[in-house]
Amino acid sequence: MPVSPRLPHNLLCYLRVRQMRPFSLSTSTRPHPGAFQTIGVFTLITGIKGIRLRRATAVAITSGALIATGALTAAPAQAVTAPSIGAKGGYVMNNGSGSTLYTKAADTKRSTGSTTKIMTAKVVLAQKNLNLNATVTIQKAYSDYVVKNNASQAHLIVGDKVTVRQLLYGLMLPSGCDAAYALADKYGSGSSRAARVSNFIGKMNSAAKSLGLKNTHFDSFDGIGNGKNYSTPRDLTKIASSAMKNSTFRTIVKTKSYTAKTKTKSGGTRTMGAWVNTNGLLKSYSGTIGVKTGSGPEAGYCLVFAATRHGKTVIGTVLSSTSITKRESDATKLLNYGFAKLG
């Protein structure tokens, strides 16, 4: 069949389906570089000006391949099996799009322990004209509070002046309830400490409502509540996702260890013992960027987690796990699953 001179580059290409047969591709029969190539189930006949017409059976698709519409279909992606976790509740989402990747009792209300402090930090960082270098004098009431409740603490010294930035590290790394109390006292409004703390907790609830969360309520600034401090895996994940939009928050929650230098009553400098982040995933899971642990008699062991790999961020929550090891194992499974789903 003659080659039409009107075809671009004097190239004629006929594609016809034939039964696939075993074949070998020797050096002498290798297709010309200018020829199109396609999969073995097709025979491609090519003609190029100056080269005699010949048949070439190809085995790979190159950028010059001609694919007939509907002739080739991609193999479906292999389904990713959802993991089994020990935690009573879990939720994972794509932090970029907000789409859900995994759920387990994701909307069941549960005690949240110190994961509550994510909202504490969020409320502080949302204050107008916030000065992170402003100082707070540590009161005896803060120390008495952690002793009374046998609570986790940053071991702040009564009378020391500590910056707001340092208090945020003390809040999020060692999960200091003394730091939480100091921040609530600083940023709540009222003529008494009790009034200021109550006002601050009100701000936490207002922030939850502004995010559209209907299954979350706070009755404490640190998670040590009176039976009305609760959230869900889905809601906590959304709170954390919102908090992670703040650069200061992101910097703090991915920090493994922090040493604060505070001012003493006499004006000297005190170097505090290092505050170590309680989030073990920062060491065990590559790409982890936060965010907060929690535990308690009612809450069990909780973890709000986030990690970034290949430009994609997965964020999620496990509530009411049975141990520190189990909550980290559950979170690891969910992160792996989330990234596998994203591809």
Coordinates of C-alpha atoms in Angstrom, one line a residue:
M1 CA 0.0 0.0 0.0
P2 CA 1.5 3.4 -1.0
V3 CA 2.4 5.9 1.6
S4 CA 0.3 9.1 1.3
P5 CA 2.6 12.2 0.9
R6 CA 0.0 14.3 2.8
L7 CA 0.5 12.5 6.1
P8 CA 2.7 14.3 8.6
H9 CA 6.4 13.3 8.4
N10 CA 5.4 10.8 5.7
L11 CA 4.4 8.3 8.4
L12 CA 1.7 5.7 7.9
C13 CA 0.5 3.8 10.9
Y14 CA -1.9 1.0 10.9
L15 CA -2.9 -0.7 14.1
R16 CA -4.5 -4.1 14.0
V17 CA -5.3 -6.6 16.7
R18 CA -3.9 -10.1 16.4
Q19 CA -3.5 -13.1 18.6
M20 CA -0.4 -12.8 20.8
R21 CA 2.4 -15.3 20.0
P22 CA 5.8 -15.9 21.6
F23 CA 8.5 -14.0 19.9
S24 CA 12.1 -12.8 20.3
L25 CA 13.5 -9.4 19.7
S26 CA 17.0 -9.7 18.3
T27 CA 19.3 -6.8 17.5
S28 CA 18.7 -7.2 13.8
T29 CA 14.9 -7.0 14.3
R30 CA 14.9 -4.2 16.9
P31 CA 12.4 -1.4 15.8
H32 CA 13.8 1.8 14.2
P33 CA 14.1 4.7 16.8
G34 CA 11.6 6.7 14.8
A35 CA 8.9 4.0 14.8
F36 CA 6.1 3.8 17.2
Q37 CA 6.1 0.9 19.8
T38 CA 3.2 -0.7 21.6
I39 CA 2.4 -3.8 23.7
G40 CA 2.8 -7.3 22.2
V41 CA -0.9 -7.9 21.8
F42 CA -0.8 -5.4 19.0
T43 CA 1.1 -5.4 15.7
L44 CA 2.2 -1.9 14.6
I45 CA 3.1 -1.4 11.0
T46 CA 5.2 1.7 10.4
G47 CA 6.5 3.4 7.3
I48 CA 9.0 6.3 7.3
K49 CA 10.2 8.0 4.2
G50 CA 13.5 6.6 3.0
I51 CA 13.0 3.4 5.0
R52 CA 11.3 0.4 3.6
L53 CA 8.0 -0.6 5.1
R54 CA 8.4 -3.3 7.7
R55 CA 6.4 -4.9 10.6
A56 CA 7.7 -4.5 14.1
T57 CA 6.2 -6.3 17.1
A58 CA 7.1 -4.3 20.2
V59 CA 7.1 -5.0 23.9
A60 CA 7.0 -1.6 25.6
I61 CA 5.2 1.7 25.4
T62 CA 7.3 4.7 24.9
S63 CA 6.5 8.4 24.7
G64 CA 5.9 7.9 21.0
A65 CA 3.3 5.1 21.5
L66 CA 0.0 5.3 19.6
I67 CA -2.8 4.0 21.8
A68 CA -6.3 3.4 20.3
T69 CA -9.1 4.7 22.5
G70 CA -10.4 1.9 24.6
A71 CA -7.9 -0.5 23.4
L72 CA -5.8 -0.5 26.6
T73 CA -7.2 -0.4 30.1
A74 CA -5.1 0.1 33.3
A75 CA -5.1 -2.6 35.9
P76 CA -7.1 -1.6 38.9
A77 CA -5.1 -0.5 42.0
Q78 CA -4.8 -3.2 44.6
A79 CA -7.1 -2.5 47.6
V80 CA -5.5 -1.6 50.9
T81 CA -6.7 -3.6 53.8
A82 CA -7.8 -1.5 56.8
P83 CA -5.8 -2.3 60.0
S84 CA -7.1 -3.7 63.2
I85 CA -6.4 -1.5 66.2
G86 CA -6.7 -2.0 69.9
A87 CA -7.9 1.5 70.7
K88 CA -11.7 1.8 71.2
G89 CA -11.8 4.8 68.8
G90 CA -9.8 6.0 65.8
Y91 CA -9.9 8.4 62.9
V92 CA -7.5 9.3 60.2
M93 CA -7.8 12.0 57.5
N94 CA -5.8 13.5 54.6
N95 CA -4.7 16.8 56.2
G96 CA -4.5 18.5 52.8
S97 CA -8.1 17.8 51.6
G98 CA -9.8 16.9 54.9
S99 CA -11.1 13.6 53.4
T100 CA -11.6 10.7 55.7
L101 CA -9.2 7.7 55.4
Y102 CA -10.2 5.6 58.3
T103 CA -12.8 5.4 61.0
K104 CA -13.5 3.3 64.1
A105 CA -16.2 4.7 66.5
A106 CA -15.0 8.0 65.2
D107 CA -18.0 10.0 66.5
T108 CA -18.2 8.3 69.9
K109 CA -17.6 10.7 72.8
R110 CA -14.8 9.8 75.1
S111 CA -12.6 11.3 77.7
T112 CA -9.5 12.8 76.0
G113 CA -6.9 13.2 78.8
S114 CA -4.1 15.6 78.0
T115 CA -4.9 15.7 74.3
T116 CA -7.2 18.5 75.6
K117 CA -4.1 20.7 75.7
I118 CA -4.1 21.0 72.0
M119 CA -7.1 23.3 72.4
T120 CA -5.4 25.0 75.3
A121 CA -2.5 25.9 73.1
K122 CA -4.8 26.8 70.1
V123 CA -6.7 29.3 72.3
V124 CA -3.5 31.0 73.5
L125 CA -2.0 31.3 70.1
A126 CA -5.3 32.8 68.8
Q127 CA -5.0 35.8 71.2
K128 CA -4.9 39.2 69.6
N129 CA -1.6 40.9 69.7
L130 CA 0.0 37.8 71.4
N131 CA 3.5 38.4 72.7
L132 CA 5.2 35.1 73.1
N133 CA 8.0 36.8 75.1
A134 CA 5.6 38.2 77.7
T135 CA 6.4 36.7 81.1
V136 CA 4.1 35.0 83.7
T137 CA 5.1 34.7 87.3
I138 CA 4.5 31.1 88.6
Q139 CA 2.1 31.0 91.4
K140 CA 1.9 28.5 94.3
A141 CA -1.6 27.7 93.2
Y142 CA -0.2 26.1 90.0
S143 CA 2.1 23.9 92.0
D144 CA -0.5 22.9 94.6
Y145 CA -2.9 22.0 91.8
V146 CA -0.5 19.4 90.2
V147 CA 0.4 17.9 93.6
K148 CA -3.3 17.6 94.5
N149 CA -4.2 15.9 91.3
N150 CA -1.0 13.9 90.9
A151 CA -0.8 15.5 87.5
S152 CA 1.9 15.6 84.8
Q153 CA 4.0 18.8 85.2
A154 CA 6.7 20.9 83.8
H155 CA 8.1 21.3 87.3
L156 CA 7.8 25.1 87.2
I157 CA 9.3 26.9 90.2
V158 CA 7.1 29.2 92.3
G159 CA 8.2 32.8 91.8
D160 CA 10.0 32.2 88.6
K161 CA 9.2 34.4 85.6
V162 CA 8.5 32.2 82.5
T163 CA 7.7 33.4 79.0
V164 CA 4.5 32.5 77.2
R165 CA 6.6 30.6 74.6
Q166 CA 8.3 28.6 77.3
L167 CA 4.9 27.8 78.9
L168 CA 3.7 26.5 75.6
Y169 CA 6.7 24.1 75.4
G170 CA 6.1 23.1 79.0
L171 CA 2.4 22.5 78.1
M172 CA 2.9 20.4 75.0
L173 CA 6.2 18.4 75.6
P174 CA 6.1 17.1 79.2
S175 CA 2.3 17.8 79.2
G176 CA 2.6 20.2 82.1
C177 CA -0.6 20.8 83.9
D178 CA 1.1 23.6 85.8
A179 CA 1.9 25.3 82.5
A180 CA -1.7 24.8 81.4
Y181 CA -2.9 26.5 84.6
A182 CA -0.5 29.4 84.2
L183 CA -1.7 30.0 80.6
A184 CA -5.4 29.8 81.5
D185 CA -4.8 32.2 84.4
K186 CA -2.9 34.6 82.0
Y187 CA -5.4 34.6 79.1
G188 CA -8.7 34.2 80.9
S189 CA -10.7 37.3 81.9
G190 CA -12.0 38.0 85.4
S191 CA -11.2 39.5 88.7
S192 CA -10.3 36.3 90.4
R193 CA -8.2 33.3 89.4
A194 CA -11.3 31.0 89.3
A195 CA -13.1 33.5 87.1
R196 CA -10.2 33.7 84.7
V197 CA -9.8 30.0 84.4
S198 CA -13.6 29.6 83.8
N199 CA -13.5 32.2 81.2
F200 CA -10.5 30.6 79.4
I201 CA -12.4 27.2 79.4
G202 CA -15.3 29.1 77.8
K203 CA -13.0 30.2 75.1
M204 CA -12.0 26.6 74.4
N205 CA -15.6 25.7 74.0
S206 CA -16.2 28.6 71.7
A207 CA -13.3 27.6 69.6
A208 CA -14.7 24.1 69.3
K209 CA -18.1 25.5 68.2
S210 CA -16.4 27.8 65.6
L211 CA -14.9 24.6 64.0
G212 CA -18.4 23.1 63.8
L213 CA -17.7 20.4 66.4
K214 CA -20.8 19.1 68.0
N215 CA -19.3 16.2 70.0
T216 CA -16.7 18.1 72.0
H217 CA -16.9 19.9 75.3
F218 CA -14.3 21.1 77.7
D219 CA -14.7 21.6 81.5
S220 CA -10.9 21.9 82.1
F221 CA -7.8 23.6 80.7
D222 CA -5.7 20.4 80.8
G223 CA -8.0 17.3 80.6
I224 CA -8.5 16.8 84.3
G225 CA -12.2 17.3 84.1
N226 CA -15.3 16.7 86.1
G227 CA -17.0 14.2 83.8
K228 CA -17.8 16.8 81.1
N229 CA -14.5 16.9 79.3
Y230 CA -14.9 14.9 76.1
S231 CA -14.4 14.7 72.4
T232 CA -14.3 12.2 69.6
P233 CA -11.5 10.9 67.3
R234 CA -12.9 12.9 64.4
D235 CA -13.3 16.1 66.4
L236 CA -9.9 15.9 68.0
T237 CA -8.3 15.3 64.6
K238 CA -10.0 18.5 63.3
I239 CA -8.9 20.5 66.3
A240 CA -5.3 19.3 65.8
S241 CA -5.5 20.0 62.0
S242 CA -6.6 23.6 62.8
A243 CA -4.0 24.1 65.4
M244 CA -1.3 22.9 63.0
K245 CA -2.0 25.9 60.7
N246 CA -0.1 28.0 63.3
S247 CA 3.7 27.9 62.7
T248 CA 4.5 28.3 66.4
F249 CA 2.3 25.4 67.3
R250 CA 3.9 23.2 64.5
T251 CA 7.4 24.1 65.7
I252 CA 6.6 23.2 69.3
V253 CA 4.8 19.9 68.7
K254 CA 7.6 18.4 66.5
T255 CA 10.3 19.3 69.1
K256 CA 11.8 16.3 70.8
S257 CA 13.4 18.1 73.7
Y258 CA 13.5 21.7 75.0
T259 CA 15.4 23.4 77.8
A260 CA 14.0 26.6 79.2
K261 CA 15.9 29.3 81.0
T262 CA 13.7 31.2 83.4
K263 CA 14.2 34.2 85.6
T264 CA 14.3 33.7 89.3
K265 CA 12.9 35.9 92.0
S266 CA 16.3 37.4 92.6
G267 CA 16.8 38.2 88.9
G268 CA 19.1 35.3 88.1
T269 CA 18.7 32.7 85.4
R270 CA 17.5 29.2 86.1
T271 CA 18.2 26.5 83.6
M272 CA 15.3 24.0 83.8
G273 CA 15.7 20.3 83.3
A274 CA 15.0 19.3 79.7
W275 CA 11.4 18.9 78.8
V276 CA 11.1 15.7 76.7
N277 CA 8.2 15.3 74.3
T278 CA 6.0 12.4 75.4
N279 CA 5.1 11.6 71.8
G280 CA 7.3 8.6 71.0
L281 CA 6.4 8.6 67.3
L282 CA 8.8 11.5 66.9
K283 CA 11.6 9.0 67.4
S284 CA 10.0 5.8 66.0
Y285 CA 8.1 7.0 62.9
S286 CA 9.9 8.8 60.1
G287 CA 8.1 12.0 59.0
T288 CA 6.2 12.5 62.3
I289 CA 5.5 16.2 62.9
G290 CA 3.3 16.0 66.1
V291 CA 1.1 16.3 67.9
K292 CA 0.0 15.3 71.5
T293 CA -0.4 12.4 73.9
G294 CA -3.0 11.9 76.6
S295 CA -3.8 9.5 79.4
G296 CA -6.0 9.1 82.5
P297 CA -8.2 6.7 84.4
E298 CA -11.2 7.4 82.2
A299 CA -9.3 8.3 79.0
G300 CA -7.0 5.3 78.9
Y301 CA -4.1 6.0 76.5
C302 CA -4.7 8.5 73.7
L303 CA -2.6 10.0 70.9
V304 CA -3.2 12.6 68.3
F305 CA -0.6 12.1 65.6
A306 CA 0.5 13.6 62.3
A307 CA 3.2 12.8 59.8
T308 CA 4.3 14.0 56.4
R309 CA 5.8 11.9 53.6
H310 CA 6.4 12.7 50.0
G311 CA 4.6 16.0 50.4
K312 CA 1.4 14.5 51.9
T313 CA 0.3 14.8 55.5
V314 CA -1.8 12.3 57.3
I315 CA -3.3 13.3 60.7
G316 CA -5.4 11.2 63.1
T317 CA -6.4 10.2 66.6
V318 CA -6.6 7.1 68.7
L319 CA -8.6 7.2 72.0
S320 CA -8.8 4.7 74.8
S321 CA -5.9 2.4 74.0
T322 CA -4.5 0.1 76.7
S323 CA -0.9 1.3 77.0
I324 CA 1.7 3.7 75.7
T325 CA 3.1 1.0 73.5
K326 CA -0.3 0.0 72.1
R327 CA -1.3 3.6 71.3
E328 CA 1.9 4.1 69.4
S329 CA 1.4 0.8 67.6
D330 CA -2.1 1.7 66.7
A331 CA -1.0 5.1 65.4
T332 CA 1.8 3.6 63.4
K333 CA -0.7 1.2 61.7
L334 CA -3.1 4.0 60.9
L335 CA -0.3 6.2 59.5
N336 CA 0.9 3.4 57.3
Y337 CA -2.6 2.8 56.1
G338 CA -3.3 6.4 55.5
F339 CA -0.2 6.8 53.3
A340 CA -1.0 3.6 51.5
K341 CA -4.4 4.9 50.7
L342 CA -3.0 8.2 49.4
G343 CA -0.5 6.3 47.2

